[in-house]
XYZ file of N, CA and C in Angstrom:
447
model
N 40.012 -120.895 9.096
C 39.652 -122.046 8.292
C 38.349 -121.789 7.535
N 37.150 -121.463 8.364
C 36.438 -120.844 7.581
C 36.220 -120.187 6.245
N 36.935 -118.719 6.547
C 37.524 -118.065 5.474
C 38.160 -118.943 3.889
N 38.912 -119.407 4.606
C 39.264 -120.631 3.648
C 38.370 -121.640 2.775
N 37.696 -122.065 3.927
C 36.411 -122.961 3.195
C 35.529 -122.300 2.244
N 35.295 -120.934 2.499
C 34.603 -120.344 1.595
C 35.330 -119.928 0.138
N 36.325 -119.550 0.653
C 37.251 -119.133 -0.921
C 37.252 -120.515 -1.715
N 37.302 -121.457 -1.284
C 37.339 -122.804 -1.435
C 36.257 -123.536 -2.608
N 35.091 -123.086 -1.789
C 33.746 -123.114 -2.545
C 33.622 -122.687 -3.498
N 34.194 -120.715 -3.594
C 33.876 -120.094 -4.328
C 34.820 -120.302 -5.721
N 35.986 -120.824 -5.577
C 37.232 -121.083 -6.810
C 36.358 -122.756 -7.124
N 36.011 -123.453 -6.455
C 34.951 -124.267 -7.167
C 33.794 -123.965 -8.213
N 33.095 -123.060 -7.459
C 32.061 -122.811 -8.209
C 32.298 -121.957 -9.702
N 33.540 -121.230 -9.615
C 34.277 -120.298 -10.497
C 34.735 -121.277 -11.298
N 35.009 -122.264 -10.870
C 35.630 -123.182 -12.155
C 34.689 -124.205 -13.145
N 33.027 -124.164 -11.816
C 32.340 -125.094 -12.963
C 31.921 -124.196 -13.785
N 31.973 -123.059 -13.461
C 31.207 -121.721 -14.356
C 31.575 -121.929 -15.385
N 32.745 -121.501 -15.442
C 34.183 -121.470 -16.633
C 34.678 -122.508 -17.262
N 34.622 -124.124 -16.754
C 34.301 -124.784 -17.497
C 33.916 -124.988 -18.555
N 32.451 -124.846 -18.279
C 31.466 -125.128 -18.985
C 31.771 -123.779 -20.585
N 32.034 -123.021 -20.111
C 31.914 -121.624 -21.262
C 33.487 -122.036 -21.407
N 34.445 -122.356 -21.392
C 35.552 -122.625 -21.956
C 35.003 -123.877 -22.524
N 34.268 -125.257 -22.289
C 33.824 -126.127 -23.504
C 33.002 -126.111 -24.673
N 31.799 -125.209 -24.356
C 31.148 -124.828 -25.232
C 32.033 -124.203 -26.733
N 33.017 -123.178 -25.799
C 33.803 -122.756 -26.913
C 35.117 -123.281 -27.671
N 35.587 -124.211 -27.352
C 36.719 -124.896 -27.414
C 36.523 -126.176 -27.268
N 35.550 -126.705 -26.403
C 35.312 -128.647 -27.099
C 35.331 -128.966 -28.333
N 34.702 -128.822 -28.905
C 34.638 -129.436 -30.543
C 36.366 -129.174 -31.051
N 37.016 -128.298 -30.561
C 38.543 -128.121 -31.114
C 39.137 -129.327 -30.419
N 39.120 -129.533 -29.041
C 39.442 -130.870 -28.334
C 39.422 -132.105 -28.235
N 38.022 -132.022 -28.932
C 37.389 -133.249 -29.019
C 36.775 -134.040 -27.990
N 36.039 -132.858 -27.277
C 35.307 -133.361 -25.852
C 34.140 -132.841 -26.296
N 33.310 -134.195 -26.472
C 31.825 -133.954 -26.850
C 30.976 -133.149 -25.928
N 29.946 -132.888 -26.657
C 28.862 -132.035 -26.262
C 27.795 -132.546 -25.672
N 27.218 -132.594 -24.289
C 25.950 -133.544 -24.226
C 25.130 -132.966 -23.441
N 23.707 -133.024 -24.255
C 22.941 -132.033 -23.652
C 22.916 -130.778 -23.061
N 23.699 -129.833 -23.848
C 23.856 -128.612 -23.514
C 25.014 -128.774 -22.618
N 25.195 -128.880 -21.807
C 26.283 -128.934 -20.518
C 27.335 -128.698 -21.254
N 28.264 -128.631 -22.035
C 29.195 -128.239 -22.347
C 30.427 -129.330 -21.748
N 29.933 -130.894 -21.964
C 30.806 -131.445 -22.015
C 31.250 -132.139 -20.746
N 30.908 -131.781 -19.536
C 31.102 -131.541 -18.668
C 30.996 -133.444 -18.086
N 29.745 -133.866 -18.806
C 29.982 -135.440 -18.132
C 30.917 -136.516 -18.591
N 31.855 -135.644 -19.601
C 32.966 -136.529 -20.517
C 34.227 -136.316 -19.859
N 34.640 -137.730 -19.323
C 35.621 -137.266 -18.474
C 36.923 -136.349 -19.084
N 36.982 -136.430 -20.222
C 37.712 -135.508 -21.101
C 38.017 -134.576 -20.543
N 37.048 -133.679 -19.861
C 36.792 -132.631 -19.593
C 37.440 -132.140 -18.140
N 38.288 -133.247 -17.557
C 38.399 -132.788 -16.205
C 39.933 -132.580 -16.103
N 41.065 -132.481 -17.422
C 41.966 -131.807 -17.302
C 41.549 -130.555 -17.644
N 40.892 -129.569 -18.399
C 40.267 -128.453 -18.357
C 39.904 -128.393 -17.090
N 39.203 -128.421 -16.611
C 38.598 -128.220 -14.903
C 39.970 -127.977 -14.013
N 41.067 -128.865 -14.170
C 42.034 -128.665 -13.242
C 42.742 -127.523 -13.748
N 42.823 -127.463 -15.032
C 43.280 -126.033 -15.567
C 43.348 -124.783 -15.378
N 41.934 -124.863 -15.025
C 41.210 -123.120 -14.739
C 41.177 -123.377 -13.263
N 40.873 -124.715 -12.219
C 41.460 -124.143 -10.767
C 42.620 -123.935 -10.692
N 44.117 -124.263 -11.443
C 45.339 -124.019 -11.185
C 45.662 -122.640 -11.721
N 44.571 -121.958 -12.346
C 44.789 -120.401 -13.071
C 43.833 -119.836 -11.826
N 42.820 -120.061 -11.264
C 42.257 -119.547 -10.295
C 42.738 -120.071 -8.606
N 43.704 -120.947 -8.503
C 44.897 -120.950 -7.378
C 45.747 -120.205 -7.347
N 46.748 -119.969 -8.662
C 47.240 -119.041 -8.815
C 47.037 -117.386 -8.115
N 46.158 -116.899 -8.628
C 45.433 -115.808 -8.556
C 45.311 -115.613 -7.298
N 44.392 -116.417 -6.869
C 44.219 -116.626 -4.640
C 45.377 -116.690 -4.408
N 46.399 -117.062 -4.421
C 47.287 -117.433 -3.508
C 48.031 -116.560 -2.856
N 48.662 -115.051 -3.779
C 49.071 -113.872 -3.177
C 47.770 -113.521 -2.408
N 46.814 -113.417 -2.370
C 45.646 -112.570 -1.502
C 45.433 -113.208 -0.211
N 45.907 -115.084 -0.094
C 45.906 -115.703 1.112
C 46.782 -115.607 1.717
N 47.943 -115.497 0.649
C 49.824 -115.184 1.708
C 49.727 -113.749 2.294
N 48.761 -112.549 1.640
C 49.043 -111.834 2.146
C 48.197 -111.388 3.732
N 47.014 -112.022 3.703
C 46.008 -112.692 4.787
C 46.898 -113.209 6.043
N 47.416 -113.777 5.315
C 48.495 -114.568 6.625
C 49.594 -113.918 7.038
N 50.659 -113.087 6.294
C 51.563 -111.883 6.435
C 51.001 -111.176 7.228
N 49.706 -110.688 7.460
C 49.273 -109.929 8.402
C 48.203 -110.304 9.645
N 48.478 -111.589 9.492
C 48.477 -112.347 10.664
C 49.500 -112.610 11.732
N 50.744 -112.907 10.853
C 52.208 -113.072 11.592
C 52.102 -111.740 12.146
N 52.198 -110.967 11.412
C 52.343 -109.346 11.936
C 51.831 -109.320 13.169
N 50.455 -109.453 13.257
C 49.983 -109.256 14.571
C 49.877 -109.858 15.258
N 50.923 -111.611 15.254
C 50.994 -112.489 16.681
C 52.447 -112.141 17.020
N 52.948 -111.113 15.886
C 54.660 -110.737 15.923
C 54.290 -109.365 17.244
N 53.145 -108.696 16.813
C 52.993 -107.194 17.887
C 52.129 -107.881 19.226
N 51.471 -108.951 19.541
C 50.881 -109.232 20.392
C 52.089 -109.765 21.123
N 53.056 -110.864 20.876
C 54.198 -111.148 21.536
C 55.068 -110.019 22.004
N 54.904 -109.236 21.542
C 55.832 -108.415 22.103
C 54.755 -107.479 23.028
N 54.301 -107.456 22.847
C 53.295 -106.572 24.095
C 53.213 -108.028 25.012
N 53.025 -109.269 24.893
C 52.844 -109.546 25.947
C 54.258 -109.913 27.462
N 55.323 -109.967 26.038
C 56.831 -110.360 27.170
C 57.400 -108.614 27.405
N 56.596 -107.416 27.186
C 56.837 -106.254 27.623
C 56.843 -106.162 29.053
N 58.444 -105.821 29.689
C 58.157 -105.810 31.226
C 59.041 -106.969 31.681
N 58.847 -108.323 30.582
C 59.190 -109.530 31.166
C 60.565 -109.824 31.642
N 61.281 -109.125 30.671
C 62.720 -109.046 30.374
C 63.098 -107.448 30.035
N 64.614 -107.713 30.608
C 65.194 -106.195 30.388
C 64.448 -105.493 29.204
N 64.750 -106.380 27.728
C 64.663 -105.132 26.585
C 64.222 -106.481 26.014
N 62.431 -106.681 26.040
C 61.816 -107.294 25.170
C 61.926 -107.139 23.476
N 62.226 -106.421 23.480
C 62.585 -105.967 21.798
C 63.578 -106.895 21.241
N 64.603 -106.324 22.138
C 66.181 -106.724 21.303
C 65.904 -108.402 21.451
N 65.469 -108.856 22.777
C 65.441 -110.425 22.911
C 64.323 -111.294 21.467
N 63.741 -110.312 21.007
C 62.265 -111.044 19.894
C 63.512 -110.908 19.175
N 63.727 -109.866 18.294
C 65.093 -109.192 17.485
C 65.923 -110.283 17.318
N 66.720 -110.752 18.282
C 67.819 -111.623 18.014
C 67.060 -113.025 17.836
N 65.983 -113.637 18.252
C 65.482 -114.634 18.368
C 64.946 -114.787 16.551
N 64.402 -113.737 16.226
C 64.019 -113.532 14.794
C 65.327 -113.849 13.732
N 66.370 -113.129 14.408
C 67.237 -113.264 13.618
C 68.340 -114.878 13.281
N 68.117 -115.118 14.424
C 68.728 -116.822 15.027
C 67.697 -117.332 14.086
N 66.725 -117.673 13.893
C 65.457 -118.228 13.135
C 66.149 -117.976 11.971
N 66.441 -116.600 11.362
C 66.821 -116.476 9.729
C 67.597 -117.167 9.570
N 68.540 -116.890 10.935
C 70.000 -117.812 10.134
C 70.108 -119.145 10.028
N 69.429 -119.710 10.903
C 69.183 -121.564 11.441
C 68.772 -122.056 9.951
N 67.056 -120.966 9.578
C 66.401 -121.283 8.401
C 67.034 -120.711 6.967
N 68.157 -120.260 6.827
C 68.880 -119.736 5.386
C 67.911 -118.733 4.977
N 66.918 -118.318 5.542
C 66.343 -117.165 4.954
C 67.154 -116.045 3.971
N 66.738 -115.581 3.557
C 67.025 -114.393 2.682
C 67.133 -113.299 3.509
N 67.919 -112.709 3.414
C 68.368 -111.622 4.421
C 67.390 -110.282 3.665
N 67.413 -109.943 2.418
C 66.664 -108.831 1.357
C 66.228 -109.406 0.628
N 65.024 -109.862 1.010
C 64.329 -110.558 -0.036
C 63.828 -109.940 -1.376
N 63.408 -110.027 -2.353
C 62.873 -109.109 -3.566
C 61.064 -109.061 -3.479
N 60.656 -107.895 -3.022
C 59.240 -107.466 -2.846
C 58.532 -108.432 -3.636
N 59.039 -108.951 -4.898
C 57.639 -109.827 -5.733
C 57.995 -110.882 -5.408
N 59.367 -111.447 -4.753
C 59.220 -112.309 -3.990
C 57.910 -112.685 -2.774
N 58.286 -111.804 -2.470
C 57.256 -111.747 -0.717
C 56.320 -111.701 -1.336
N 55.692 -110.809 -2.269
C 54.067 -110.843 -2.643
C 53.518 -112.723 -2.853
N 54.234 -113.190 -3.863
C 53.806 -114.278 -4.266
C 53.751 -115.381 -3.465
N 55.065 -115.439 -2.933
C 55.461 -117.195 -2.301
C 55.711 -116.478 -0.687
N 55.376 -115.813 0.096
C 55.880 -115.538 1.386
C 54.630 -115.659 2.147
N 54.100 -116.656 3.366
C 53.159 -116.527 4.050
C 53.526 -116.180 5.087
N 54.398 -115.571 5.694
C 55.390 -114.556 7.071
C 55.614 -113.912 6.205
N 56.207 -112.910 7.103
C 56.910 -111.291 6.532
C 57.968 -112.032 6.868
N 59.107 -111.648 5.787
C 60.220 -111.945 5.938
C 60.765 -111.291 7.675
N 62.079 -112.045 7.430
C 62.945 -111.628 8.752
C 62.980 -110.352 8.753
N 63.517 -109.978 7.642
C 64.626 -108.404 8.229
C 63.133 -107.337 8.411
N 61.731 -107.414 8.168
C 61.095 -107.050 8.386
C 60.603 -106.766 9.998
N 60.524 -108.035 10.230
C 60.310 -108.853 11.667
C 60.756 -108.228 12.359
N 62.297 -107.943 12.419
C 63.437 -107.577 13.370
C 63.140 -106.006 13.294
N 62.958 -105.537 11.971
C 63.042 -103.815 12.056
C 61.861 -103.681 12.363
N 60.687 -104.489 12.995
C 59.214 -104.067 13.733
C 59.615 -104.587 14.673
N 60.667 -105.104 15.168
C 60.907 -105.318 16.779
C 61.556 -104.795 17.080
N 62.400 -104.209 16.559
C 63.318 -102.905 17.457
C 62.266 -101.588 17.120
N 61.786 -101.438 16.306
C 60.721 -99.750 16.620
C 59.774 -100.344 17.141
N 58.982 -101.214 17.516
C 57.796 -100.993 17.990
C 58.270 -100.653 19.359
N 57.366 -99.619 19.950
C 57.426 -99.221 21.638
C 56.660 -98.025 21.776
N 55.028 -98.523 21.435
C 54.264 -97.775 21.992
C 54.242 -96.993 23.692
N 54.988 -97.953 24.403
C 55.106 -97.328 25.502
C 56.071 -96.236 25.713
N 56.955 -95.827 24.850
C 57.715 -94.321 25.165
C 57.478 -93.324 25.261
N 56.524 -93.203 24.558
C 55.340 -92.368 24.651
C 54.156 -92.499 25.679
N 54.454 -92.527 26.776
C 53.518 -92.927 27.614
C 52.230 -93.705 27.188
N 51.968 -94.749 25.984
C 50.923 -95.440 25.415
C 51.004 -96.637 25.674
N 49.953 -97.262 25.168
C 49.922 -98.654 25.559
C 49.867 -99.340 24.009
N 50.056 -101.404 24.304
C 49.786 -101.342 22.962
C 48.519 -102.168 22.412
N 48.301 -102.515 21.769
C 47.082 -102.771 21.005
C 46.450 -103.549 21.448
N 46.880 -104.883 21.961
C 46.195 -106.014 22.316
C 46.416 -106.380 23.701
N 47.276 -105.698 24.286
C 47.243 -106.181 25.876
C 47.477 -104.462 26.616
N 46.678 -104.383 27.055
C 46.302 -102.841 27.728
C 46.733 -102.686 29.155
């Protein structure tokens, strides 16, 4: 959340920046007056521009937060499975089918299209999921795995 709060701030502060230098240069075409230097900024005119440039600077964040979170799933996807390792016959196949019951319940996309996932995906798709739950097994190799030792 943190993290968040700060990106938060910062696409704020990015937008009064830009504001202001998008009115200076383009008010008088709009017809959003000028007052006292500010570039317009106390005319409420001015606050569909403002939502403008945060919905061009949401844009922009939004693959860099889905992908923040994609690799978050990832690693409560490898911590679950290290932790039901042992629990059950073949912890794998049981995440595996459970992943896959999920796709099908939820109509997921079985092959999703990569610029799909970049943009609009905050999980890794299924068929991802499932093909990191049947290879992961640091332990065949006599190893352990990452988060539970």
């Amino acid at each position: 959340m943190f993290l968040f709060a700060v990106v938060l701030l910062i696409a704020f502060y990015l937008g009064y920046r830009t504001v202001g230098w998008v009115l200076s240069r383009f008010g008088a075409r709009w017809k959003i007056r000028n007052v006292d230097d500010r570039g317009g900024l106390d005319d409420w005119a001015s606050l569909p521009v403002l939502l403008l440039l945060l919905s061009i600077f949401s844009f922009v964040v939004t693959p860099i937060g889905s992908a923040f979170s994609r690799y978050l799933e990832h690693q409560a996807d490898q911590y679950g499975l290290e932790v039901t390792h042992g629990l059950t016959p073949d912890s794998s196949q049981v995440a595996a089918r459970a992943f896959q019951v999920l796709g099908e319940v939820g109509l997921s996309d079985p092959d999703p299209n990569p610029v799909n996932v970049f943009l609009f995906y905050d999980h890794p798709p299924i068929s991802s999921r499932v093909k990191f739950c049947v290879t992961y097994n640091p332990w065949a190799s006599g190893g352990q795995g990452e988060f539970v030792k």
